[in-house]
Amino acid sequence: MKYRKALNQWLDRLLMRSELSTRERDAVLALPCDLVEVSANRDFVRLGDHTTHACLVTDGLVGRFAQTADGERQITALHVPGDMVDLHSVVSPAATSALQAIGRTTIVRVPHMALKRTADELPELGRAFWRDCVVDAAILATWVINVGHRPAAARVAHLICELAVRYAAIGLANGQSFPFLLTQSQLGETTGMTSVHVNRMIAQLRERRLLAWRSRMIEIVDWPGLRTLAGFDPLYLSLPEDLLRRIYALFGTSRRMTAA
């Protein structure tokens, strides 16, 4: 069943950063939940909502949005399959930002009470939950630096490097390609640029033979070159060294030229 798949995906994410006993693993897989299909571009958590569930992505992509008083929006986080997008809501249930499906997305909702009870009964698993939240905070801090201090092309390159690694870590990279579900407008909302400016930056990356982008997929053509331009260091993702080595080997070190 799909909800079982989702819980396995989250368990895999937890195991990237925490050692868990058989009992603790079984407790994750036994969490009660319900499956929800969310249509594209629909908010399923709104600013100010009092939430009673945490949401786990099983298919698709979720964006977290902050919003100004006049309605301007900024994407402040992207969540891929296996991410519990608002685990922090277990202890802080008032939504301070909106969650939206980027394209058609499937989520699984896990009751706060079940997560609290599990964390109380199994303290080491509780620590794994909070460690998971720390990773999300580290990603947000890195995004602040990216938007505030990197040139435009490097900003786009850094986000692409991050998503390449995150998709590869969960087994969703196909060779040197991975899903890229954002439109250019949404990419602009993530990197603090207009869609016109984003279009120019993507053109630059293509012209430099760093990547190819087509049919909602990005292919990494020159991984070392893209990383160098971005100044990308995956330390903030807190992934195991052996996993990072496999990911880097997957994307390769050669300049395999592919038409963009």
mmCIF file of C-alpha atoms in Angstrom:
data_model
loop_
_atom_site.group_PDB
_atom_site.id
_atom_site.type_symbol
_atom_site.label_atom_id
_atom_site.label_comp_id
_atom_site.label_asym_id
_atom_site.label_seq_id
_atom_site.Cartn_x
_atom_site.Cartn_y
_atom_site.Cartn_z
ATOM 1 C CA MET A 1 0.000 0.000 0.000
ATOM 2 C CA LYS A 2 1.117 3.546 -0.709
ATOM 3 C CA TYR A 3 1.126 4.640 2.922
ATOM 4 C CA ARG A 4 3.492 1.752 3.725
ATOM 5 C CA LYS A 5 5.761 2.934 0.921
ATOM 6 C CA ALA A 6 5.745 6.442 2.393
ATOM 7 C CA LEU A 7 6.674 5.254 5.883
ATOM 8 C CA ASN A 8 9.501 3.166 4.415
ATOM 9 C CA GLN A 9 10.742 6.252 2.559
ATOM 10 C CA TRP A 10 10.805 8.274 5.768
ATOM 11 C CA LEU A 11 12.503 5.447 7.646
ATOM 12 C CA ASP A 12 15.206 5.396 4.950
ATOM 13 C CA ARG A 13 15.709 9.138 5.461
ATOM 14 C CA LEU A 14 15.959 8.734 9.241
ATOM 15 C CA LEU A 15 18.502 5.921 8.823
ATOM 16 C CA MET A 16 20.760 8.184 6.766
ATOM 17 C CA ARG A 17 21.485 10.149 9.947
ATOM 18 C CA SER A 18 20.525 7.912 12.884
ATOM 19 C CA GLU A 19 21.101 4.328 14.004
ATOM 20 C CA LEU A 20 17.797 2.705 14.953
ATOM 21 C CA SER A 21 17.005 -0.639 16.548
ATOM 22 C CA THR A 22 14.585 -3.146 15.043
ATOM 23 C CA ARG A 23 11.959 -2.044 17.578
ATOM 24 C CA GLU A 24 12.424 1.621 16.622
ATOM 25 C CA ARG A 25 12.207 0.828 12.910
ATOM 26 C CA ASP A 26 9.058 -1.196 13.424
ATOM 27 C CA ALA A 27 7.533 1.696 15.385
ATOM 28 C CA VAL A 28 8.021 4.045 12.413
ATOM 29 C CA LEU A 29 6.401 1.558 10.040
ATOM 30 C CA ALA A 30 3.475 1.062 12.440
ATOM 31 C CA LEU A 31 2.533 4.756 12.636
ATOM 32 C CA PRO A 32 -1.135 5.400 11.792
ATOM 33 C CA CYS A 33 -1.660 7.559 8.721
ATOM 34 C CA ASP A 34 -3.956 8.408 5.842
ATOM 35 C CA LEU A 35 -3.162 9.000 2.198
ATOM 36 C CA VAL A 36 -4.102 12.259 0.446
ATOM 37 C CA GLU A 37 -3.769 13.110 -3.258
ATOM 38 C CA VAL A 38 -3.120 16.835 -3.752
ATOM 39 C CA SER A 39 -3.673 18.517 -7.112
ATOM 40 C CA ALA A 40 -1.004 20.745 -8.644
ATOM 41 C CA ASN A 41 -0.472 24.214 -7.177
ATOM 42 C CA ARG A 42 -2.893 23.658 -4.295
ATOM 43 C CA ASP A 43 -2.097 24.661 -0.712
ATOM 44 C CA PHE A 44 -2.817 21.752 1.632
ATOM 45 C CA VAL A 45 -1.614 23.655 4.711
ATOM 46 C CA ARG A 46 -2.392 27.376 4.865
ATOM 47 C CA LEU A 47 -0.738 30.126 6.855
ATOM 48 C CA GLY A 48 -2.291 30.198 10.325
ATOM 49 C CA ASP A 49 -3.826 26.709 10.177
ATOM 50 C CA HIS A 50 -3.815 24.792 13.460
ATOM 51 C CA THR A 51 -2.440 21.450 12.316
ATOM 52 C CA THR A 52 -3.093 18.063 13.907
ATOM 53 C CA HIS A 53 -1.023 15.971 11.488
ATOM 54 C CA ALA A 54 2.491 16.067 10.070
ATOM 55 C CA CYS A 55 2.713 15.549 6.301
ATOM 56 C CA LEU A 56 5.033 13.064 4.597
ATOM 57 C CA VAL A 57 5.704 13.285 0.840
ATOM 58 C CA THR A 58 5.522 9.974 -0.993
ATOM 59 C CA ASP A 59 5.251 11.149 -4.637
ATOM 60 C CA GLY A 60 5.760 14.561 -6.230
ATOM 61 C CA LEU A 61 7.233 17.722 -4.738
ATOM 62 C CA VAL A 62 6.109 20.109 -1.989
ATOM 63 C CA GLY A 63 7.043 23.776 -1.636
ATOM 64 C CA ARG A 64 6.987 25.771 1.580
ATOM 65 C CA PHE A 65 5.953 29.374 1.010
ATOM 66 C CA ALA A 66 6.411 32.552 3.023
ATOM 67 C CA GLN A 67 4.172 35.457 2.061
ATOM 68 C CA THR A 68 4.258 39.236 2.446
ATOM 69 C CA ALA A 69 1.248 41.335 3.470
ATOM 70 C CA ASP A 70 0.617 42.264 -0.180
ATOM 71 C CA GLY A 71 0.596 38.624 -1.304
ATOM 72 C CA GLU A 72 4.130 38.259 -2.693
ATOM 73 C CA ARG A 73 5.396 34.709 -2.159
ATOM 74 C CA GLN A 74 8.841 33.182 -1.720
ATOM 75 C CA ILE A 75 9.570 29.458 -1.750
ATOM 76 C CA THR A 76 11.606 28.805 1.406
ATOM 77 C CA ALA A 77 11.898 25.004 1.186
ATOM 78 C CA LEU A 78 11.400 22.139 -1.246
ATOM 79 C CA HIS A 79 10.500 18.666 -0.040
ATOM 80 C CA VAL A 80 11.103 15.484 -2.031
ATOM 81 C CA PRO A 81 9.664 11.994 -1.438
ATOM 82 C CA GLY A 82 10.587 10.689 2.004
ATOM 83 C CA ASP A 83 10.561 14.149 3.612
ATOM 84 C CA MET A 84 8.291 14.760 6.607
ATOM 85 C CA VAL A 85 7.705 18.352 5.600
ATOM 86 C CA ASP A 86 6.427 19.741 8.891
ATOM 87 C CA LEU A 87 7.661 17.417 11.624
ATOM 88 C CA HIS A 88 8.249 20.522 13.742
ATOM 89 C CA SER A 89 4.473 21.020 13.833
ATOM 90 C CA VAL A 90 4.287 18.204 16.391
ATOM 91 C CA VAL A 91 5.512 20.695 19.008
ATOM 92 C CA SER A 92 4.447 23.904 17.207
ATOM 93 C CA PRO A 93 1.135 23.183 15.458
ATOM 94 C CA ALA A 94 0.269 26.723 14.275
ATOM 95 C CA ALA A 95 1.379 26.923 10.632
ATOM 96 C CA THR A 96 3.727 29.870 10.076
ATOM 97 C CA SER A 97 3.999 29.181 6.335
ATOM 98 C CA ALA A 98 1.950 27.512 3.621
ATOM 99 C CA LEU A 99 2.626 24.112 2.053
ATOM 100 C CA GLN A 100 1.781 23.665 -1.624
ATOM 101 C CA ALA A 101 1.944 20.765 -4.062
ATOM 102 C CA ILE A 102 4.354 21.540 -6.915
ATOM 103 C CA GLY A 103 2.635 19.438 -9.541
ATOM 104 C CA ARG A 104 0.376 16.543 -8.581
ATOM 105 C CA THR A 105 1.606 15.186 -5.261
ATOM 106 C CA THR A 106 0.755 12.385 -2.856
ATOM 107 C CA ILE A 107 1.192 12.953 0.866
ATOM 108 C CA VAL A 108 0.601 10.828 3.936
ATOM 109 C CA ARG A 109 -0.695 12.522 7.083
ATOM 110 C CA VAL A 110 0.575 11.195 10.420
ATOM 111 C CA PRO A 111 -1.236 12.337 13.599
ATOM 112 C CA HIS A 112 0.776 14.503 15.985
ATOM 113 C CA MET A 113 -0.379 12.413 18.939
ATOM 114 C CA ALA A 114 1.038 9.237 17.394
ATOM 115 C CA LEU A 115 4.393 10.908 16.744
ATOM 116 C CA LYS A 116 4.497 12.342 20.285
ATOM 117 C CA ARG A 117 3.630 8.993 21.846
ATOM 118 C CA THR A 118 6.252 7.174 19.784
ATOM 119 C CA ALA A 119 8.939 9.737 20.644
ATOM 120 C CA ASP A 120 8.062 9.506 24.348
ATOM 121 C CA GLU A 121 8.127 5.704 24.396
ATOM 122 C CA LEU A 122 11.317 5.410 22.329
ATOM 123 C CA PRO A 123 13.620 8.329 23.215
ATOM 124 C CA GLU A 124 16.307 7.378 20.709
ATOM 125 C CA LEU A 125 13.723 7.464 17.939
ATOM 126 C CA GLY A 126 12.573 10.834 19.272
ATOM 127 C CA ARG A 127 16.130 12.103 18.896
ATOM 128 C CA ALA A 128 16.132 10.831 15.303
ATOM 129 C CA PHE A 129 12.957 12.853 14.671
ATOM 130 C CA TRP A 130 14.527 16.049 15.964
ATOM 131 C CA ARG A 131 17.758 15.343 14.081
ATOM 132 C CA ASP A 132 15.584 15.231 10.966
ATOM 133 C CA CYS A 133 14.285 18.718 11.811
ATOM 134 C CA VAL A 134 17.861 19.981 12.203
ATOM 135 C CA VAL A 135 18.616 19.008 8.591
ATOM 136 C CA ASP A 136 15.680 21.106 7.365
ATOM 137 C CA ALA A 137 16.960 24.059 9.409
ATOM 138 C CA ALA A 138 20.454 23.643 7.928
ATOM 139 C CA ILE A 139 19.019 23.655 4.404
ATOM 140 C CA LEU A 140 17.089 26.852 5.142
ATOM 141 C CA ALA A 141 20.233 28.555 6.487
ATOM 142 C CA THR A 142 22.125 27.571 3.333
ATOM 143 C CA TRP A 143 19.320 28.939 1.150
ATOM 144 C CA VAL A 144 19.545 32.294 2.948
ATOM 145 C CA ILE A 145 23.234 32.510 2.049
ATOM 146 C CA ASN A 146 22.505 31.356 -1.492
ATOM 147 C CA VAL A 147 19.889 34.040 -2.179
ATOM 148 C CA GLY A 148 21.673 36.795 -0.284
ATOM 149 C CA HIS A 149 25.297 36.376 -1.299
ATOM 150 C CA ARG A 150 25.753 34.363 -4.503
ATOM 151 C CA PRO A 151 25.641 35.744 -8.058
ATOM 152 C CA ALA A 152 22.564 34.771 -10.053
ATOM 153 C CA ALA A 153 24.075 31.894 -12.072
ATOM 154 C CA ALA A 154 25.695 30.432 -8.952
ATOM 155 C CA ARG A 155 22.358 30.657 -7.108
ATOM 156 C CA VAL A 156 20.618 28.542 -9.727
ATOM 157 C CA ALA A 157 23.562 26.139 -9.941
ATOM 158 C CA HIS A 158 23.600 25.654 -6.162
ATOM 159 C CA LEU A 159 19.909 24.752 -6.013
ATOM 160 C CA ILE A 160 20.367 22.305 -8.893
ATOM 161 C CA CYS A 161 23.354 20.690 -7.147
ATOM 162 C CA GLU A 162 21.359 20.327 -3.941
ATOM 163 C CA LEU A 163 18.343 18.755 -5.619
ATOM 164 C CA ALA A 164 20.581 16.451 -7.661
ATOM 165 C CA VAL A 165 22.154 15.110 -4.461
ATOM 166 C CA ARG A 166 18.841 14.848 -2.600
ATOM 167 C CA TYR A 167 17.150 12.951 -5.441
ATOM 168 C CA ALA A 168 20.157 10.665 -5.881
ATOM 169 C CA ALA A 169 20.190 9.949 -2.134
ATOM 170 C CA ILE A 170 16.639 8.553 -2.335
ATOM 171 C CA GLY A 171 17.274 6.561 -5.509
ATOM 172 C CA LEU A 172 15.384 8.839 -7.907
ATOM 173 C CA ALA A 173 18.316 9.850 -10.105
ATOM 174 C CA ASN A 174 18.492 8.010 -13.423
ATOM 175 C CA GLY A 175 22.145 7.977 -14.340
ATOM 176 C CA GLN A 176 23.141 11.638 -14.483
ATOM 177 C CA SER A 177 19.522 12.837 -14.698
ATOM 178 C CA PHE A 178 17.012 13.633 -11.961
ATOM 179 C CA PRO A 179 13.459 15.061 -11.773
ATOM 180 C CA PHE A 180 13.175 18.847 -11.866
ATOM 181 C CA LEU A 181 9.518 19.709 -11.389
ATOM 182 C CA LEU A 182 9.822 23.477 -10.905
ATOM 183 C CA THR A 183 8.755 25.879 -13.621
ATOM 184 C CA GLN A 184 11.084 28.781 -14.373
ATOM 185 C CA SER A 185 8.700 31.041 -12.463
ATOM 186 C CA GLN A 186 8.873 28.756 -9.412
ATOM 187 C CA LEU A 187 12.642 28.557 -9.748
ATOM 188 C CA GLY A 188 12.629 32.353 -9.601
ATOM 189 C CA GLU A 189 10.496 32.264 -6.441
ATOM 190 C CA THR A 190 13.097 29.939 -4.918
ATOM 191 C CA THR A 191 16.195 31.912 -5.893
ATOM 192 C CA GLY A 192 14.868 35.464 -5.598
ATOM 193 C CA MET A 193 14.835 36.281 -9.314
ATOM 194 C CA THR A 194 12.302 37.069 -12.007
ATOM 195 C CA SER A 195 11.443 34.281 -14.435
ATOM 196 C CA VAL A 196 13.144 36.302 -17.205
ATOM 197 C CA HIS A 197 16.374 36.456 -15.196
ATOM 198 C CA VAL A 198 16.128 32.743 -14.408
ATOM 199 C CA ASN A 199 15.717 31.982 -18.111
ATOM 200 C CA ARG A 200 18.958 33.846 -18.841
ATOM 201 C CA MET A 201 20.827 31.985 -16.101
ATOM 202 C CA ILE A 202 19.616 28.583 -17.330
ATOM 203 C CA ALA A 203 20.740 29.572 -20.834
ATOM 204 C CA GLN A 204 24.190 30.401 -19.435
ATOM 205 C CA LEU A 205 24.470 27.023 -17.713
ATOM 206 C CA ARG A 206 23.472 25.276 -20.934
ATOM 207 C CA GLU A 207 25.914 27.315 -23.016
ATOM 208 C CA ARG A 208 28.710 26.389 -20.607
ATOM 209 C CA ARG A 209 27.771 22.717 -21.086
ATOM 210 C CA LEU A 210 27.117 22.237 -17.375
ATOM 211 C CA LEU A 211 23.613 20.777 -17.713
ATOM 212 C CA ALA A 212 20.702 19.980 -19.995
ATOM 213 C CA TRP A 213 17.078 20.666 -19.008
ATOM 214 C CA ARG A 214 14.136 19.128 -20.832
ATOM 215 C CA SER A 215 10.832 17.385 -20.101
ATOM 216 C CA ARG A 216 10.924 18.102 -16.357
ATOM 217 C CA MET A 217 14.321 16.442 -16.039
ATOM 218 C CA ILE A 218 17.796 17.897 -15.596
ATOM 219 C CA GLU A 219 20.864 16.045 -16.822
ATOM 220 C CA ILE A 220 24.177 16.874 -15.203
ATOM 221 C CA VAL A 221 26.713 17.220 -18.014
ATOM 222 C CA ASP A 222 29.686 18.568 -16.027
ATOM 223 C CA TRP A 223 29.292 17.846 -12.304
ATOM 224 C CA PRO A 224 32.672 19.256 -11.197
ATOM 225 C CA GLY A 225 32.076 22.410 -13.224
ATOM 226 C CA LEU A 226 28.568 22.889 -11.846
ATOM 227 C CA ARG A 227 29.749 22.343 -8.252
ATOM 228 C CA THR A 228 32.625 24.773 -8.700
ATOM 229 C CA LEU A 229 30.376 27.491 -10.107
ATOM 230 C CA ALA A 230 27.878 26.977 -7.267
ATOM 231 C CA GLY A 231 30.460 26.706 -4.497
ATOM 232 C CA PHE A 232 28.468 23.632 -3.467
ATOM 233 C CA ASP A 233 29.500 21.725 -0.337
ATOM 234 C CA PRO A 234 26.949 19.072 0.730
ATOM 235 C CA LEU A 235 28.039 19.097 4.390
ATOM 236 C CA TYR A 236 24.789 20.820 5.428
ATOM 237 C CA LEU A 237 22.748 17.865 4.129
ATOM 238 C CA SER A 238 24.311 15.599 6.796
ATOM 239 C CA LEU A 239 24.555 12.600 4.466
ATOM 240 C CA PRO A 240 26.899 9.649 5.116
ATOM 241 C CA GLU A 241 30.278 9.932 3.399
ATOM 242 C CA ASP A 242 29.919 6.589 1.616
ATOM 243 C CA LEU A 243 26.557 7.676 0.178
ATOM 244 C CA LEU A 244 28.035 10.972 -1.037
ATOM 245 C CA ARG A 245 30.887 9.119 -2.737
ATOM 246 C CA ARG A 246 28.396 6.921 -4.594
ATOM 247 C CA ILE A 247 26.364 9.969 -5.627
ATOM 248 C CA TYR A 248 29.430 11.800 -6.920
ATOM 249 C CA ALA A 249 30.448 8.693 -8.863
ATOM 250 C CA LEU A 250 26.926 8.506 -10.316
ATOM 251 C CA PHE A 251 27.127 12.047 -11.693
ATOM 252 C CA GLY A 252 30.661 11.441 -12.878
ATOM 253 C CA THR A 253 33.674 13.630 -13.350
ATOM 254 C CA SER A 254 33.823 13.694 -17.133
ATOM 255 C CA ARG A 255 32.480 16.333 -19.486
ATOM 256 C CA ARG A 256 29.916 14.198 -21.310
ATOM 257 C CA MET A 257 28.449 16.574 -23.846
ATOM 258 C CA THR A 258 24.682 16.417 -24.332
ATOM 259 C CA ALA A 259 22.634 18.847 -26.385
ATOM 260 C CA ALA A 260 20.428 21.080 -24.227
#
